[in-house]
Coordinates of N, CA and C in Angstrom, one line a residue:
X1 N 26.2 -68.5 8.2 CA 25.5 -69.6 9.8 C 24.3 -67.7 9.9
X2 N 25.1 -66.8 9.9 CA 24.1 -65.4 10.5 C 22.8 -65.3 9.4
X3 N 23.1 -65.7 7.7 CA 22.8 -65.1 6.8 C 21.6 -66.3 6.5
X4 N 21.9 -67.5 6.9 CA 20.7 -68.3 6.9 C 19.5 -68.5 8.1
X5 N 20.0 -67.9 9.3 CA 18.6 -67.5 10.1 C 18.2 -66.2 9.7
X6 N 18.4 -65.2 9.0 CA 18.0 -64.0 9.0 C 16.8 -64.7 7.6
X7 N 17.1 -65.3 6.9 CA 16.3 -66.1 6.5 C 15.0 -66.9 6.8
X8 N 15.6 -67.5 7.4 CA 15.0 -68.8 7.8 C 13.6 -68.7 8.5
X9 N 14.5 -67.4 9.5 CA 12.8 -66.7 10.8 C 11.4 -67.2 10.3
X10 N 12.0 -65.7 9.2 CA 10.6 -64.6 8.5 C 10.3 -65.9 7.7
X11 N 10.5 -67.2 7.2 CA 9.9 -68.0 6.6 C 8.9 -68.8 6.8
X12 N 9.6 -69.5 8.2 CA 9.4 -70.1 8.9 C 8.0 -69.2 9.6
X13 N 8.6 -68.6 9.6 CA 6.8 -68.2 10.8 C 5.8 -67.7 9.7
X14 N 6.0 -67.7 7.9 CA 4.9 -67.8 8.0 C 4.4 -68.3 7.1
X15 N 5.0 -70.0 6.9 CA 4.4 -70.8 7.1 C 3.7 -71.7 8.2
X16 N 4.2 -71.2 9.2 CA 3.8 -71.7 10.9 C 2.2 -71.0 10.1
X17 N 2.2 -69.4 9.8 CA 0.9 -68.7 10.1 C -0.1 -69.6 9.1
X18 N -0.3 -70.0 8.3 CA -0.6 -70.7 7.4 C -1.8 -71.7 7.9
X19 N -0.8 -72.3 9.2 CA -1.4 -73.4 9.1 C -2.7 -73.6 10.4
X20 N -3.5 -72.2 10.6 CA -4.4 -72.5 11.4 C -5.4 -73.1 10.9
X21 N -6.7 -73.0 11.8 CA -8.2 -74.0 12.0 C -8.5 -73.6 10.0
X22 N -8.7 -74.3 9.5 CA -9.7 -73.7 8.6 C -10.9 -73.3 8.5
X23 N -11.4 -72.8 7.2 CA -12.3 -72.5 7.3 C -13.9 -73.3 7.7
X24 N -15.1 -72.8 8.4 CA -15.8 -74.5 8.4 C -16.9 -74.2 7.0
X25 N -17.2 -75.5 6.6 CA -18.0 -75.4 5.8 C -19.0 -75.0 5.7
X26 N -20.0 -74.1 5.1 CA -20.9 -73.2 4.1 C -22.2 -73.6 4.9
X27 N -23.1 -73.8 4.9 CA -24.6 -74.2 4.5 C -25.0 -74.5 3.5
X28 N -24.3 -73.9 2.8 CA -24.4 -74.1 0.6 C -24.0 -75.3 1.2
X29 N -22.8 -75.9 1.8 CA -21.8 -77.2 1.2 C -22.9 -78.4 1.8
X30 N -23.6 -78.0 3.0 CA -24.3 -79.1 3.8 C -25.3 -79.2 3.0
X31 N -26.0 -78.4 2.3 CA -27.2 -78.5 2.0 C -26.8 -79.8 0.8
X32 N -26.0 -79.5 -0.1 CA -25.3 -79.8 -1.4 C -25.3 -81.5 -0.7
X33 N -24.6 -81.7 0.6 CA -24.0 -82.9 0.6 C -24.9 -83.2 2.4
X34 N -26.4 -83.8 2.5 CA -27.0 -83.9 3.7 C -26.7 -85.4 3.9
X35 N -25.8 -85.8 3.9 CA -25.4 -87.1 4.6 C -24.2 -86.9 5.4
X36 N -23.5 -86.1 5.1 CA -22.0 -85.4 5.8 C -22.5 -84.7 6.8
X37 N -23.5 -83.8 6.3 CA -24.5 -82.9 7.2 C -24.9 -83.7 8.6
X38 N -25.8 -84.6 8.5 CA -26.6 -85.3 9.8 C -25.1 -86.3 10.7
X39 N -24.1 -86.6 9.9 CA -22.6 -86.9 10.3 C -22.0 -86.6 11.2
X40 N -22.2 -85.0 10.6 CA -21.6 -83.8 11.5 C -22.2 -83.0 13.3
X41 N -23.5 -83.3 12.3 CA -24.2 -82.7 14.1 C -24.2 -84.3 15.0
X42 N -24.6 -85.5 14.4 CA -24.1 -86.4 15.3 C -23.0 -86.1 15.8
X43 N -21.9 -86.1 15.2 CA -20.9 -85.2 15.7 C -20.9 -84.6 17.0
X44 N -21.6 -83.7 16.2 CA -21.5 -82.0 17.5 C -22.2 -82.8 18.5
X45 N -23.6 -83.8 18.9 CA -24.1 -84.0 19.8 C -23.5 -84.8 20.6
X46 N -22.4 -85.7 20.2 CA -21.5 -86.4 21.0 C -20.7 -85.6 21.5
X47 N -20.3 -84.3 21.2 CA -19.9 -83.2 21.7 C -18.1 -83.2 21.1
X48 N -18.3 -83.7 20.1 CA -17.0 -84.0 19.4 C -17.1 -83.1 18.7
X49 N -17.7 -82.0 18.6 CA -18.1 -81.2 17.1 C -16.8 -80.6 16.6
X50 N -17.4 -79.4 15.8 CA -16.4 -79.4 14.8 C -16.6 -77.3 14.8
X51 N -17.1 -76.8 15.8 CA -17.5 -75.2 15.9 C -18.9 -75.1 15.1
X52 N -18.4 -74.0 14.8 CA -19.2 -73.5 13.1 C -20.0 -74.2 12.5
X53 N -19.3 -75.5 12.4 CA -19.7 -76.3 11.7 C -20.9 -76.6 11.5
X54 N -21.3 -76.8 13.1 CA -22.5 -77.4 14.0 C -23.5 -76.6 13.2
X55 N -23.4 -75.4 13.5 CA -24.5 -74.6 12.9 C -24.9 -75.0 11.7
X56 N -23.8 -74.7 10.5 CA -24.2 -74.6 9.1 C -25.0 -76.3 9.2
X57 N -24.5 -77.1 9.5 CA -25.3 -78.7 8.7 C -26.4 -78.0 9.6
X58 N -26.9 -78.0 10.5 CA -27.9 -78.1 11.3 C -29.1 -77.4 11.0
X59 N -28.0 -76.1 10.1 CA -29.3 -75.2 9.1 C -29.6 -75.2 8.2
X60 N -28.7 -76.4 7.3 CA -29.2 -77.4 6.0 C -29.8 -78.3 6.4
X61 N -29.9 -79.2 6.8 CA -30.4 -80.6 7.5 C -32.0 -79.8 7.9
X62 N -32.3 -79.0 8.5 CA -33.4 -78.4 8.7 C -34.6 -77.6 8.4
X63 N -33.5 -77.4 6.3 CA -34.1 -76.8 6.0 C -34.2 -78.0 4.8
X64 N -33.5 -79.0 4.4 CA -33.8 -79.7 3.4 C -35.3 -80.4 4.3
X65 N -35.6 -81.0 5.2 CA -36.3 -81.3 6.0 C -37.7 -80.4 6.2
X66 N -37.6 -79.1 5.9 CA -38.8 -77.6 6.0 C -39.5 -78.7 5.0
X67 N -38.6 -78.6 3.3 CA -39.2 -78.3 2.3 C -39.2 -80.0 1.7
X68 N -39.1 -80.9 2.5 CA -39.8 -81.9 2.2 C -40.7 -82.3 3.0
X69 N -41.4 -81.9 4.3 CA -42.4 -81.8 4.7 C -42.8 -81.0 3.8
X70 N -42.6 -79.5 3.1 CA -43.6 -78.8 2.5 C -44.4 -79.3 1.2
X71 N -43.1 -80.5 1.0 CA -43.7 -81.4 -0.4 C -44.6 -82.3 -0.3
X72 N -45.2 -83.0 0.9 CA -45.4 -83.9 1.1 C -46.8 -83.3 1.9
X73 N -46.7 -82.2 2.4 CA -48.0 -81.5 2.8 C -48.8 -80.4 1.6
X74 N -48.5 -80.8 0.0 CA -48.7 -80.4 -1.1 C -49.3 -81.0 -1.9
X75 N -48.2 -82.8 -1.8 CA -49.0 -83.9 -2.6 C -48.0 -83.6 -3.1
X76 N -47.1 -83.9 -3.1 CA -46.1 -83.6 -4.4 C -45.3 -84.3 -4.3

């Protein structure tokens, strides 16, 4: 019993330490998935946002929109 407790304690601690928050998806991810970025922005505006993902999604959408405006400006 004591032997099991000695080895199970650190094992459970290590397992639970890996259950932290996942890294927010990067701007490059959202640039490749603009529909998902727009959904994240809508969620952020509703108050159910996901932290840094709001800023990353917003930056990707703004950049894509700016690129589209520039193409229309140049007539292409």
